[in-house]
């Protein structure tokens, strides 16, 4: 029998001016989800069940950018994506372009277990969801008043950043203030960046690793944009050695095949989990900003990031538990 471990995240790249109340709400949600996963691991649920359970809980709370509370496209709609991977046999499932599926992570698991494919997207994924009888809701279920305001600000900020014909004085005070931000993620000032992709990794007492990631994507993204979260090897990866879920600048994570690289340097260079994660964060992101959570089959757990903060929490069987945002 091995040692179980678990980690959760709510996104990398945090506005340093985030109100204290929002910080406390985030930590409370992470703690609740961590405790949910701990209870499941203590009950000997397999790691793959644990990561789905925890991510479903995160998707159901509007605080983070997944499921209800997802970031909005340029058209003001929600297009969600998710992936899940069982390290035991490297089985995986992924979905993109979801507009009515209440819990994208569970549809990703159904793709893994009930279809001959690994990845379904847009109308095909929605049709598969109907065939499988998963819970569907109207698109406006996912839209929050806060995100409607964020989309407006992101559009105004983009007009300042990328259209120099727009005089600064014609833009709202909020957009002008965002323009002054020196911290940026995905080209947007961090004050209008919606980073809060969610993820969970776990290793159970049998040494089985699993990973799951879910997101609404970028605020004001082009319709049809696919990020790193549903891409196996980029945003999510699990094998017999480890499980990884990434968050941050999706295009940088995709270019660096970040999640798979952690497993690769463990396998090919013989590095331990902590060394592998440090190596990948330092050497594989170029100028990108991102973070990740990871577990090993030996019951190790770590959270690393090079961005300005990451919503995260982790726990191990020996009683260690930590929830944090900043360095």
XYZ file of C-alpha atoms in Angstrom:
327
model
C 0.000 0.000 0.000
C 1.293 3.451 -0.927
C 0.496 6.930 0.337
C -2.240 9.059 -1.142
C -1.808 12.732 -2.055
C -3.940 15.365 -3.722
C -3.657 18.898 -5.104
C -6.181 21.363 -6.525
C -5.793 24.663 -8.352
C -7.997 27.567 -9.363
C -5.710 29.251 -11.874
C -2.309 30.930 -12.190
C -1.830 34.662 -12.595
C -3.584 36.591 -9.840
C -4.267 40.327 -9.729
C -2.158 41.705 -6.825
C -5.066 44.091 -6.107
C -7.570 41.253 -5.717
C -9.877 42.231 -2.820
C -9.180 40.439 0.448
C -12.737 39.123 0.573
C -12.305 37.464 -2.833
C -9.021 35.939 -1.663
C -10.725 34.469 1.402
C -13.619 33.135 -0.688
C -11.129 31.461 -3.022
C -9.226 29.849 -0.159
C -12.465 28.638 1.424
C -13.542 27.005 -1.848
C -10.142 25.380 -2.350
C -10.238 24.083 1.235
C -13.733 22.672 0.761
C -12.745 20.892 -2.447
C -9.511 19.633 -0.919
C -11.423 18.173 2.017
C -13.875 16.546 -0.396
C -10.962 14.852 -2.171
C -9.281 13.850 1.094
C -12.481 12.193 2.295
C -12.795 10.302 -0.995
C -9.176 9.093 -0.836
C -9.621 7.979 2.764
C -12.642 5.988 1.565
C -10.365 4.248 -0.970
C -11.934 5.738 -4.074
C -9.666 5.381 -7.122
C -7.729 8.499 -8.076
C -9.691 8.896 -11.323
C -12.964 9.109 -9.364
C -11.444 11.611 -6.946
C -10.237 14.089 -9.572
C -13.601 14.013 -11.368
C -15.467 14.515 -8.091
C -13.339 17.507 -7.068
C -13.421 19.214 -10.470
C -17.207 18.797 -10.653
C -17.416 20.677 -7.361
C -15.201 23.446 -8.720
C -17.260 23.656 -11.927
C -20.450 24.064 -9.913
C -19.210 27.111 -8.009
C -19.149 30.413 -9.968
C -16.020 31.704 -8.219
C -13.527 30.189 -10.655
C -13.383 30.088 -14.464
C -14.967 26.717 -15.249
C -18.520 25.500 -15.604
C -20.751 28.122 -13.985
C -18.691 31.320 -13.928
C -16.771 30.561 -17.131
C -15.101 33.372 -19.053
C -17.051 34.792 -21.978
C -16.212 34.731 -25.665
C -16.091 37.889 -27.757
C -19.789 37.255 -28.503
C -20.737 37.094 -24.822
C -21.337 33.342 -24.798
C -19.616 30.504 -22.943
C -17.545 27.771 -24.650
C -16.072 25.347 -22.119
C -13.423 22.649 -22.356
C -12.017 19.943 -20.116
C -9.872 16.826 -20.041
C -9.243 13.902 -17.726
C -6.567 11.202 -17.707
C -6.156 7.934 -15.831
C -2.469 7.186 -15.447
C -2.899 3.451 -14.948
C -3.291 2.714 -18.659
C -2.897 6.263 -19.957
C -6.590 6.408 -20.817
C -7.907 9.884 -21.527
C -10.915 11.902 -22.603
C -11.305 15.532 -23.637
C -14.009 17.943 -24.791
C -14.122 21.465 -26.228
C -16.706 23.994 -27.346
C -19.365 22.975 -24.822
C -22.257 25.385 -24.398
C -24.924 23.424 -22.475
C -23.148 20.652 -20.514
C -23.373 21.448 -16.801
C -20.205 19.520 -15.849
C -17.715 19.329 -18.723
C -15.274 17.142 -16.769
C -17.830 14.342 -16.506
C -18.461 14.459 -20.253
C -14.699 14.202 -20.793
C -14.704 11.048 -18.674
C -17.584 9.630 -20.687
C -15.583 10.269 -23.864
C -12.804 8.215 -22.274
C -15.043 5.369 -21.120
C -18.053 5.314 -23.471
C -16.687 6.318 -26.858
C -14.005 4.939 -29.198
C -12.345 8.371 -29.218
C -10.198 10.535 -26.965
C -11.473 14.000 -27.925
C -14.842 15.388 -29.031
C -15.613 19.042 -29.714
C -18.422 21.512 -30.419
C -21.594 20.048 -31.988
C -20.230 16.497 -31.883
C -19.492 16.765 -28.177
C -22.931 18.264 -27.499
C -24.627 15.465 -29.444
C -22.623 12.863 -27.503
C -23.713 14.544 -24.260
C -27.369 14.199 -25.249
C -26.837 10.549 -26.159
C -25.252 9.890 -22.777
C -28.022 11.634 -20.867
C -25.799 14.076 -18.979
C -27.367 17.116 -17.339
C -27.815 20.003 -19.773
C -28.641 23.637 -19.006
C -29.152 26.857 -20.956
C -25.986 28.795 -21.801
C -27.011 31.684 -19.566
C -26.684 29.353 -16.524
C -22.908 29.707 -16.889
C -22.886 33.508 -17.282
C -22.381 35.687 -14.220
C -22.964 39.408 -13.873
C -19.334 39.854 -12.855
C -18.077 38.232 -16.055
C -20.373 40.375 -18.200
C -18.666 43.410 -16.677
C -15.229 41.843 -17.154
C -15.964 41.199 -20.826
C -16.934 44.841 -21.337
C -13.706 45.962 -19.672
C -11.631 43.464 -21.671
C -13.123 44.739 -24.928
C -12.384 48.339 -23.965
C -8.853 47.434 -22.879
C -8.205 45.560 -26.112
C -9.265 48.647 -28.055
C -6.648 50.642 -26.152
C -3.913 48.041 -26.557
C -4.464 47.087 -30.176
C -6.262 49.985 -31.841
C -4.235 53.159 -31.455
C -6.962 55.153 -33.219
C -9.052 55.068 -30.020
C -8.223 58.109 -27.870
C -7.528 57.186 -24.250
C -9.948 59.802 -22.947
C -12.877 58.095 -24.735
C -12.390 54.868 -22.794
C -13.910 54.092 -19.432
C -11.993 54.787 -16.244
C -11.791 51.042 -15.576
C -10.231 50.317 -18.953
C -7.778 53.195 -18.581
C -6.783 51.899 -15.154
C -6.310 48.417 -16.586
C -4.056 49.896 -19.259
C -1.743 51.134 -16.535
C -1.197 47.597 -15.178
C 2.373 46.423 -15.669
C 1.487 42.752 -15.083
C 0.034 40.979 -18.110
C -1.215 37.469 -18.902
C -2.013 36.371 -22.456
C -1.457 39.961 -23.581
C -4.125 41.386 -21.264
C -3.504 43.460 -18.144
C -3.875 41.097 -15.203
C -6.762 43.142 -13.796
C -8.992 41.996 -16.699
C -7.447 38.567 -17.173
C -9.686 35.664 -16.049
C -7.103 33.014 -15.164
C -9.093 30.762 -12.968
C -8.926 27.447 -14.813
C -9.472 24.641 -12.316
C -7.722 21.321 -11.911
C -7.096 18.395 -9.601
C -4.436 15.697 -9.429
C -4.442 12.728 -7.093
C -2.606 9.531 -6.308
C -4.493 6.904 -4.323
C -3.207 4.362 -1.828
C -2.671 1.883 -4.688
C -0.259 4.303 -6.370
C -2.641 5.124 -9.218
C -2.278 8.682 -10.548
C -4.946 10.767 -12.288
C -5.388 14.344 -13.475
C -8.312 16.541 -14.537
C -8.547 20.124 -15.838
C -11.548 22.294 -16.765
C -11.943 25.876 -17.973
C -14.042 28.481 -19.723
C -10.887 29.739 -21.439
C -9.837 33.328 -22.005
C -12.083 36.325 -21.412
C -13.019 37.890 -24.786
C -11.530 34.945 -26.699
C -12.382 34.342 -30.338
C -15.198 31.842 -30.748
C -13.734 28.431 -31.527
C -10.484 29.071 -29.647
C -9.089 25.942 -27.963
C -6.578 26.317 -25.154
C -4.262 23.967 -23.303
C -6.776 22.580 -20.795
C -8.332 19.906 -23.050
C -5.047 19.004 -24.739
C -3.516 15.819 -23.361
C 0.184 16.408 -22.771
C -0.218 20.174 -22.593
C -2.732 21.062 -19.881
C -3.305 17.565 -18.511
C -1.286 14.368 -18.282
C -1.092 11.243 -16.139
C 0.889 8.033 -16.360
C 2.187 5.375 -13.988
C 4.751 7.870 -12.621
C 2.732 11.032 -11.999
C -0.299 13.219 -12.669
C -0.162 16.891 -13.744
C -2.682 19.711 -14.310
C -1.504 23.051 -15.720
C -2.870 26.591 -15.732
C -1.796 29.979 -17.059
C -0.950 31.226 -20.533
C -2.432 28.472 -22.662
C -0.440 29.103 -25.807
C 2.847 28.904 -23.854
C 1.713 25.691 -22.149
C 0.810 24.182 -25.530
C 4.163 25.098 -27.077
C 6.019 23.602 -24.124
C 3.856 20.449 -23.872
C 4.175 21.280 -20.199
C 2.321 18.433 -18.487
C 3.916 15.685 -20.571
C 7.374 17.204 -20.115
C 7.178 16.685 -16.347
C 6.578 12.967 -16.883
C 9.193 12.835 -19.644
C 12.063 14.224 -17.580
C 11.098 11.888 -14.737
C 11.159 8.952 -17.133
C 14.145 9.841 -19.296
C 16.334 11.903 -16.964
C 15.473 10.009 -13.795
C 14.452 13.155 -11.902
C 12.171 13.087 -8.880
C 8.830 14.896 -9.001
C 9.983 18.141 -7.381
C 13.118 18.339 -9.537
C 11.131 17.584 -12.698
C 8.518 20.243 -11.984
C 11.172 22.870 -11.183
C 13.048 22.020 -14.396
C 9.937 22.299 -16.571
C 8.743 25.585 -15.055
C 12.211 27.124 -15.506
C 13.184 25.663 -18.892
C 10.026 24.949 -20.916
C 7.921 28.109 -20.689
C 10.227 30.501 -22.556
C 8.674 33.856 -21.602
C 5.276 32.380 -20.752
C 3.640 32.577 -17.332
C 2.035 29.449 -15.914
C 1.788 27.064 -13.024
C 1.003 23.430 -12.373
C 0.088 20.945 -9.682
C 1.553 17.438 -9.638
C 1.587 14.176 -7.699
C 3.833 11.114 -7.984
C 3.001 7.464 -7.476
C 5.120 7.614 -4.298
C 2.703 10.031 -2.649
C 4.663 13.228 -3.326
C 2.814 16.435 -4.183
C 3.925 19.871 -5.366
C 2.570 23.168 -6.731
C 4.869 25.436 -8.772
C 4.354 28.627 -10.785
C 6.306 31.531 -12.312
C 3.283 33.831 -12.488
C 2.067 36.389 -9.995
C 0.380 33.913 -7.655
C -1.695 30.777 -8.168
C -4.857 29.645 -6.387
C -3.854 26.244 -5.009
C -4.090 23.675 -2.248
C -2.521 20.304 -1.525
C -2.593 17.560 1.094
C -0.918 14.225 1.853
C -1.777 11.141 3.860
C 0.694 12.044 6.612
C -1.426 15.051 7.610
C 0.198 17.857 5.600
C -2.300 20.358 4.165
C -1.722 23.784 2.608
C -3.913 26.313 0.808
C -2.450 29.493 -0.672
C -2.407 32.115 -3.393
C 0.917 33.937 -3.297
C 4.545 32.788 -3.150
